[in-house]
Amino acid sequence: MTYTPRSDFLHVMQSRGFLADCTDMQSLDETLLVPGQAAYIGFDATAKSLHVGSLIQIMMLRWFQKTGHKPITLMGGGTTKVGDPSFRADERPLLDGAAIEANIAGIKKVFSAYLDYDGGAQMLNNAEWLDGLNYLDFLRDIGRHFSINRMLSFESVKSRLDREQSLSFLEFNYMILQAYDFMELHRRYGCILQMGGSDQWGNIVNGIDLTRRVIEGEVYGLTSPLLTTSDGKKMGKSQSGAVWLNPEMLSPYEFWQFWRNTTDADVGRFLKLYTELPLDECERLGALEGSEINEAKARLASEVTTLLHGADAAAAAADTSREVFEKGGVGDDLPTLTLSAADIGDDGVSIVQLIVKSGLAGSGKEAKRLISEGGARMNDEPLTNAGMMVDATALASPIKLSAGKKRHALVQLG
């Protein structure tokens, strides 16, 4: 029999599809009936932006605050120096302190769009307690609570060893440090819940056990499903690479277009997870068929883009999409490649280079294949000659390049 939660937060998690596992659903539910509880999710600073794959966790924190509690975004200033080995095939490249700080500064920009840091949310950095650890004291006081046998049994580690892929001692320590994070957050800030993707289950359970053993704290864990699209692709990836959340790395238009290109079968599920529309409206839109489902996709794209980039950016992206797709125009908000006279030279620049530089292909080989297969267009006319050169005269007005039906970019002279 499915447990029916009484707390607003767990009701949202269950009804909207966020909930995969919970360590003690009933006890957590009772605890969350008291407003002002603290929960955290950790984010390692491995890049200057998070991508769409992290958005489900960000939405969980947002709902936690909207239902009367205090979310903590824990930046991994300390743990990024180690690297999470969970379900990875190889070791992450090690970053120095300056690179980690730069990445944290970039990631911080995203959270303020979803969380109110003046209204109870907190942003913390685990370097606060990890950087000053004494190794011998840590081994004696914390390490003795961890069983190597048990750590080796976690699927995130076991899958790596079963494939005979090296797991460094540095990486193996990651789960101990993450467990220590949970204990410190409970001790310092009264945090009672750690959330994360289902790949973090073992790390979360370790933190719960450590907190109970060392300081006898009652804490909980909750995980969300690891999402793939209905066609089996990993959430957060597109044809042109990662779908970044920072506008400096992916324009609001490209972000909007990613959601507009959602497959029909995913629309209802994504509306529940990534927007705040009422459930009955999500279900109504997700059940549309034929040409009407495109209206639901546009609604999904606009709602998600509004949350991250604001209503004006979402409206501009929607206008550009209508201009490009419905009217065959150029649109003001397309990704734009600006060239100087030096970039063009006396002989012009090859169309293959333009397709690559504008982000429509990952390499010259891919661009040539796109042309040969009839998938490339310039100003809506098919491109057939991969050796074509584009000179300054052709760029007197911006030109529109297209890859397939859904990806476009402008090229102009600066």
PDB file of N, CA and C in Angstrom, residues 245-301:
ATOM      1  N   LEU A 245      22.846  25.874 -17.886  1.00  0.00           N
ATOM      2  CA  LEU A 245      21.855  26.754 -17.280  1.00  0.00           C
ATOM      3  C   LEU A 245      22.294  28.218 -17.260  1.00  0.00           C
ATOM      4  N   ASN A 246      23.586  28.476 -17.331  1.00  0.00           N
ATOM      5  CA  ASN A 246      24.060  29.863 -17.358  1.00  0.00           C
ATOM      6  C   ASN A 246      23.900  30.444 -18.756  1.00  0.00           C
ATOM      7  N   PRO A 247      23.330  31.658 -18.871  1.00  0.00           N
ATOM      8  CA  PRO A 247      23.103  32.239 -20.201  1.00  0.00           C
ATOM      9  C   PRO A 247      24.385  32.524 -20.967  1.00  0.00           C
ATOM     10  N   GLU A 248      25.517  32.681 -20.260  1.00  0.00           N
ATOM     11  CA  GLU A 248      26.788  32.905 -20.953  1.00  0.00           C
ATOM     12  C   GLU A 248      27.240  31.664 -21.708  1.00  0.00           C
ATOM     13  N   MET A 249      26.740  30.496 -21.311  1.00  0.00           N
ATOM     14  CA  MET A 249      27.156  29.251 -21.938  1.00  0.00           C
ATOM     15  C   MET A 249      26.099  28.672 -22.861  1.00  0.00           C
ATOM     16  N   LEU A 250      24.851  29.110 -22.697  1.00  0.00           N
ATOM     17  CA  LEU A 250      23.767  28.700 -23.591  1.00  0.00           C
ATOM     18  C   LEU A 250      22.715  29.804 -23.556  1.00  0.00           C
ATOM     19  N   SER A 251      22.396  30.340 -24.704  1.00  0.00           N
ATOM     20  CA  SER A 251      21.475  31.476 -24.751  1.00  0.00           C
ATOM     21  C   SER A 251      20.070  31.055 -24.307  1.00  0.00           C
ATOM     22  N   PRO A 252      19.286  32.014 -23.780  1.00  0.00           N
ATOM     23  CA  PRO A 252      17.898  31.701 -23.415  1.00  0.00           C
ATOM     24  C   PRO A 252      17.107  31.124 -24.586  1.00  0.00           C
ATOM     25  N   TYR A 253      17.382  31.596 -25.809  1.00  0.00           N
ATOM     26  CA  TYR A 253      16.670  31.034 -26.963  1.00  0.00           C
ATOM     27  C   TYR A 253      17.000  29.554 -27.147  1.00  0.00           C
ATOM     28  N   GLU A 254      18.291  29.204 -27.069  1.00  0.00           N
ATOM     29  CA  GLU A 254      18.678  27.798 -27.243  1.00  0.00           C
ATOM     30  C   GLU A 254      18.108  26.938 -26.114  1.00  0.00           C
ATOM     31  N   PHE A 255      18.065  27.503 -24.896  1.00  0.00           N
ATOM     32  CA  PHE A 255      17.469  26.802 -23.769  1.00  0.00           C
ATOM     33  C   PHE A 255      15.981  26.573 -24.023  1.00  0.00           C
ATOM     34  N   TRP A 256      15.293  27.614 -24.455  1.00  0.00           N
ATOM     35  CA  TRP A 256      13.861  27.508 -24.775  1.00  0.00           C
ATOM     36  C   TRP A 256      13.653  26.446 -25.856  1.00  0.00           C
ATOM     37  N   GLN A 257      14.485  26.463 -26.875  1.00  0.00           N
ATOM     38  CA  GLN A 257      14.325  25.542 -27.998  1.00  0.00           C
ATOM     39  C   GLN A 257      14.551  24.092 -27.575  1.00  0.00           C
ATOM     40  N   PHE A 258      15.467  23.870 -26.624  1.00  0.00           N
ATOM     41  CA  PHE A 258      15.687  22.516 -26.117  1.00  0.00           C
ATOM     42  C   PHE A 258      14.386  21.940 -25.570  1.00  0.00           C
ATOM     43  N   TRP A 259      13.659  22.717 -24.784  1.00  0.00           N
ATOM     44  CA  TRP A 259      12.413  22.242 -24.204  1.00  0.00           C
ATOM     45  C   TRP A 259      11.310  22.143 -25.253  1.00  0.00           C
ATOM     46  N   ARG A 260      11.316  23.034 -26.210  1.00  0.00           N
ATOM     47  CA  ARG A 260      10.332  22.974 -27.305  1.00  0.00           C
ATOM     48  C   ARG A 260      10.498  21.704 -28.129  1.00  0.00           C
ATOM     49  N   ASN A 261      11.708  21.160 -28.159  1.00  0.00           N
ATOM     50  CA  ASN A 261      11.978  19.941 -28.929  1.00  0.00           C
ATOM     51  C   ASN A 261      11.729  18.658 -28.129  1.00  0.00           C
ATOM     52  N   THR A 262      11.134  18.773 -26.955  1.00  0.00           N
ATOM     53  CA  THR A 262      10.791  17.594 -26.155  1.00  0.00           C
ATOM     54  C   THR A 262       9.920  16.624 -26.966  1.00  0.00           C
ATOM     55  N   THR A 263      10.181  15.330 -26.834  1.00  0.00           N
ATOM     56  CA  THR A 263       9.353  14.351 -27.533  1.00  0.00           C
ATOM     57  C   THR A 263       7.951  14.323 -26.920  1.00  0.00           C
ATOM     58  N   ASP A 264       6.974  13.944 -27.731  1.00  0.00           N
ATOM     59  CA  ASP A 264       5.569  13.973 -27.291  1.00  0.00           C
ATOM     60  C   ASP A 264       5.362  13.217 -25.981  1.00  0.00           C
ATOM     61  N   ALA A 265       5.995  12.055 -25.856  1.00  0.00           N
ATOM     62  CA  ALA A 265       5.758  11.187 -24.698  1.00  0.00           C
ATOM     63  C   ALA A 265       6.274  11.777 -23.389  1.00  0.00           C
ATOM     64  N   ASP A 266       7.178  12.768 -23.459  1.00  0.00           N
ATOM     65  CA  ASP A 266       7.788  13.319 -22.250  1.00  0.00           C
ATOM     66  C   ASP A 266       7.120  14.598 -21.759  1.00  0.00           C
ATOM     67  N   VAL A 267       6.211  15.174 -22.532  1.00  0.00           N
ATOM     68  CA  VAL A 267       5.695  16.505 -22.216  1.00  0.00           C
ATOM     69  C   VAL A 267       5.016  16.547 -20.847  1.00  0.00           C
ATOM     70  N   GLY A 268       4.082  15.644 -20.591  1.00  0.00           N
ATOM     71  CA  GLY A 268       3.359  15.654 -19.329  1.00  0.00           C
ATOM     72  C   GLY A 268       4.276  15.466 -18.137  1.00  0.00           C
ATOM     73  N   ARG A 269       5.205  14.527 -18.245  1.00  0.00           N
ATOM     74  CA  ARG A 269       6.140  14.250 -17.149  1.00  0.00           C
ATOM     75  C   ARG A 269       7.040  15.459 -16.877  1.00  0.00           C
ATOM     76  N   PHE A 270       7.536  16.086 -17.926  1.00  0.00           N
ATOM     77  CA  PHE A 270       8.423  17.234 -17.755  1.00  0.00           C
ATOM     78  C   PHE A 270       7.680  18.449 -17.210  1.00  0.00           C
ATOM     79  N   LEU A 271       6.426  18.625 -17.579  1.00  0.00           N
ATOM     80  CA  LEU A 271       5.644  19.725 -17.025  1.00  0.00           C
ATOM     81  C   LEU A 271       5.512  19.579 -15.512  1.00  0.00           C
ATOM     82  N   LYS A 272       5.324  18.350 -15.042  1.00  0.00           N
ATOM     83  CA  LYS A 272       5.200  18.122 -13.589  1.00  0.00           C
ATOM     84  C   LYS A 272       6.517  18.378 -12.861  1.00  0.00           C
ATOM     85  N   LEU A 273       7.623  17.990 -13.482  1.00  0.00           N
ATOM     86  CA  LEU A 273       8.919  18.084 -12.822  1.00  0.00           C
ATOM     87  C   LEU A 273       9.536  19.475 -12.910  1.00  0.00           C
ATOM     88  N   TYR A 274       9.389  20.134 -14.048  1.00  0.00           N
ATOM     89  CA  TYR A 274      10.187  21.331 -14.298  1.00  0.00           C
ATOM     90  C   TYR A 274       9.388  22.633 -14.316  1.00  0.00           C
ATOM     91  N   THR A 275       8.083  22.562 -14.084  1.00  0.00           N
ATOM     92  CA  THR A 275       7.273  23.773 -13.981  1.00  0.00           C
ATOM     93  C   THR A 275       6.476  23.716 -12.691  1.00  0.00           C
ATOM     94  N   GLU A 276       5.774  24.799 -12.400  1.00  0.00           N
ATOM     95  CA  GLU A 276       4.913  24.856 -11.227  1.00  0.00           C
ATOM     96  C   GLU A 276       3.444  24.908 -11.602  1.00  0.00           C
ATOM     97  N   LEU A 277       3.141  24.508 -12.833  1.00  0.00           N
ATOM     98  CA  LEU A 277       1.744  24.458 -13.253  1.00  0.00           C
ATOM     99  C   LEU A 277       0.983  23.427 -12.411  1.00  0.00           C
ATOM    100  N   PRO A 278      -0.290  23.663 -12.138  1.00  0.00           N
ATOM    101  CA  PRO A 278      -1.087  22.679 -11.384  1.00  0.00           C
ATOM    102  C   PRO A 278      -1.070  21.314 -12.069  1.00  0.00           C
ATOM    103  N   LEU A 279      -1.181  20.271 -11.277  1.00  0.00           N
ATOM    104  CA  LEU A 279      -1.101  18.911 -11.814  1.00  0.00           C
ATOM    105  C   LEU A 279      -2.145  18.635 -12.891  1.00  0.00           C
ATOM    106  N   ASP A 280      -3.377  19.119 -12.673  1.00  0.00           N
ATOM    107  CA  ASP A 280      -4.408  18.834 -13.671  1.00  0.00           C
ATOM    108  C   ASP A 280      -4.100  19.519 -15.002  1.00  0.00           C
ATOM    109  N   GLU A 281      -3.460  20.685 -14.947  1.00  0.00           N
ATOM    110  CA  GLU A 281      -3.070  21.363 -16.181  1.00  0.00           C
ATOM    111  C   GLU A 281      -1.919  20.621 -16.856  1.00  0.00           C
ATOM    112  N   CYS A 282      -0.975  20.113 -16.079  1.00  0.00           N
ATOM    113  CA  CYS A 282       0.122  19.302 -16.645  1.00  0.00           C
ATOM    114  C   CYS A 282      -0.431  18.078 -17.360  1.00  0.00           C
ATOM    115  N   GLU A 283      -1.400  17.425 -16.738  1.00  0.00           N
ATOM    116  CA  GLU A 283      -1.980  16.226 -17.330  1.00  0.00           C
ATOM    117  C   GLU A 283      -2.791  16.552 -18.576  1.00  0.00           C
ATOM    118  N   ARG A 284      -3.515  17.674 -18.536  1.00  0.00           N
ATOM    119  CA  ARG A 284      -4.293  18.072 -19.716  1.00  0.00           C
ATOM    120  C   ARG A 284      -3.373  18.358 -20.903  1.00  0.00           C
ATOM    121  N   LEU A 285      -2.307  19.122 -20.651  1.00  0.00           N
ATOM    122  CA  LEU A 285      -1.379  19.461 -21.733  1.00  0.00           C
ATOM    123  C   LEU A 285      -0.649  18.223 -22.231  1.00  0.00           C
ATOM    124  N   GLY A 286      -0.255  17.347 -21.314  1.00  0.00           N
ATOM    125  CA  GLY A 286       0.474  16.147 -21.708  1.00  0.00           C
ATOM    126  C   GLY A 286      -0.353  15.156 -22.501  1.00  0.00           C
ATOM    127  N   ALA A 287      -1.680  15.256 -22.379  1.00  0.00           N
ATOM    128  CA  ALA A 287      -2.570  14.327 -23.086  1.00  0.00           C
ATOM    129  C   ALA A 287      -2.932  14.812 -24.488  1.00  0.00           C
ATOM    130  N   LEU A 288      -2.534  16.025 -24.849  1.00  0.00           N
ATOM    131  CA  LEU A 288      -2.861  16.549 -26.185  1.00  0.00           C
ATOM    132  C   LEU A 288      -2.167  15.714 -27.259  1.00  0.00           C
ATOM    133  N   GLU A 289      -2.779  15.672 -28.428  1.00  0.00           N
ATOM    134  CA  GLU A 289      -2.227  14.870 -29.525  1.00  0.00           C
ATOM    135  C   GLU A 289      -2.178  15.692 -30.797  1.00  0.00           C
ATOM    136  N   GLY A 290      -1.495  15.113 -31.793  1.00  0.00           N
ATOM    137  CA  GLY A 290      -1.427  15.765 -33.095  1.00  0.00           C
ATOM    138  C   GLY A 290      -0.733  17.114 -33.009  1.00  0.00           C
ATOM    139  N   SER A 291      -1.234  18.083 -33.767  1.00  0.00           N
ATOM    140  CA  SER A 291      -0.605  19.407 -33.786  1.00  0.00           C
ATOM    141  C   SER A 291      -0.762  20.129 -32.456  1.00  0.00           C
ATOM    142  N   GLU A 292      -1.778  19.749 -31.665  1.00  0.00           N
ATOM    143  CA  GLU A 292      -2.014  20.438 -30.396  1.00  0.00           C
ATOM    144  C   GLU A 292      -0.895  20.204 -29.379  1.00  0.00           C
ATOM    145  N   ILE A 293      -0.177  19.076 -29.503  1.00  0.00           N
ATOM    146  CA  ILE A 293       0.899  18.810 -28.553  1.00  0.00           C
ATOM    147  C   ILE A 293       2.003  19.847 -28.692  1.00  0.00           C
ATOM    148  N   ASN A 294       2.114  20.460 -29.877  1.00  0.00           N
ATOM    149  CA  ASN A 294       3.121  21.510 -30.067  1.00  0.00           C
ATOM    150  C   ASN A 294       2.831  22.724 -29.200  1.00  0.00           C
ATOM    151  N   GLU A 295       1.558  23.004 -28.958  1.00  0.00           N
ATOM    152  CA  GLU A 295       1.203  24.097 -28.049  1.00  0.00           C
ATOM    153  C   GLU A 295       1.669  23.767 -26.634  1.00  0.00           C
ATOM    154  N   ALA A 296       1.527  22.502 -26.246  1.00  0.00           N
ATOM    155  CA  ALA A 296       1.971  22.082 -24.916  1.00  0.00           C
ATOM    156  C   ALA A 296       3.491  22.188 -24.802  1.00  0.00           C
ATOM    157  N   LYS A 297       4.212  21.848 -25.858  1.00  0.00           N
ATOM    158  CA  LYS A 297       5.675  21.947 -25.841  1.00  0.00           C
ATOM    159  C   LYS A 297       6.119  23.394 -25.713  1.00  0.00           C
ATOM    160  N   ALA A 298       5.446  24.289 -26.429  1.00  0.00           N
ATOM    161  CA  ALA A 298       5.780  25.708 -26.326  1.00  0.00           C
ATOM    162  C   ALA A 298       5.487  26.231 -24.922  1.00  0.00           C
ATOM    163  N   ARG A 299       4.407  25.741 -24.323  1.00  0.00           N
ATOM    164  CA  ARG A 299       4.076  26.145 -22.958  1.00  0.00           C
ATOM    165  C   ARG A 299       5.144  25.637 -21.985  1.00  0.00           C
ATOM    166  N   LEU A 300       5.565  24.388 -22.160  1.00  0.00           N
ATOM    167  CA  LEU A 300       6.634  23.831 -21.348  1.00  0.00           C
ATOM    168  C   LEU A 300       7.900  24.682 -21.471  1.00  0.00           C
ATOM    169  N   ALA A 301       8.290  24.982 -22.703  1.00  0.00           N
ATOM    170  CA  ALA A 301       9.513  25.756 -22.941  1.00  0.00           C
ATOM    171  C   ALA A 301       9.431  27.128 -22.279  1.00  0.00           C
TER     172      ALA A 301
END
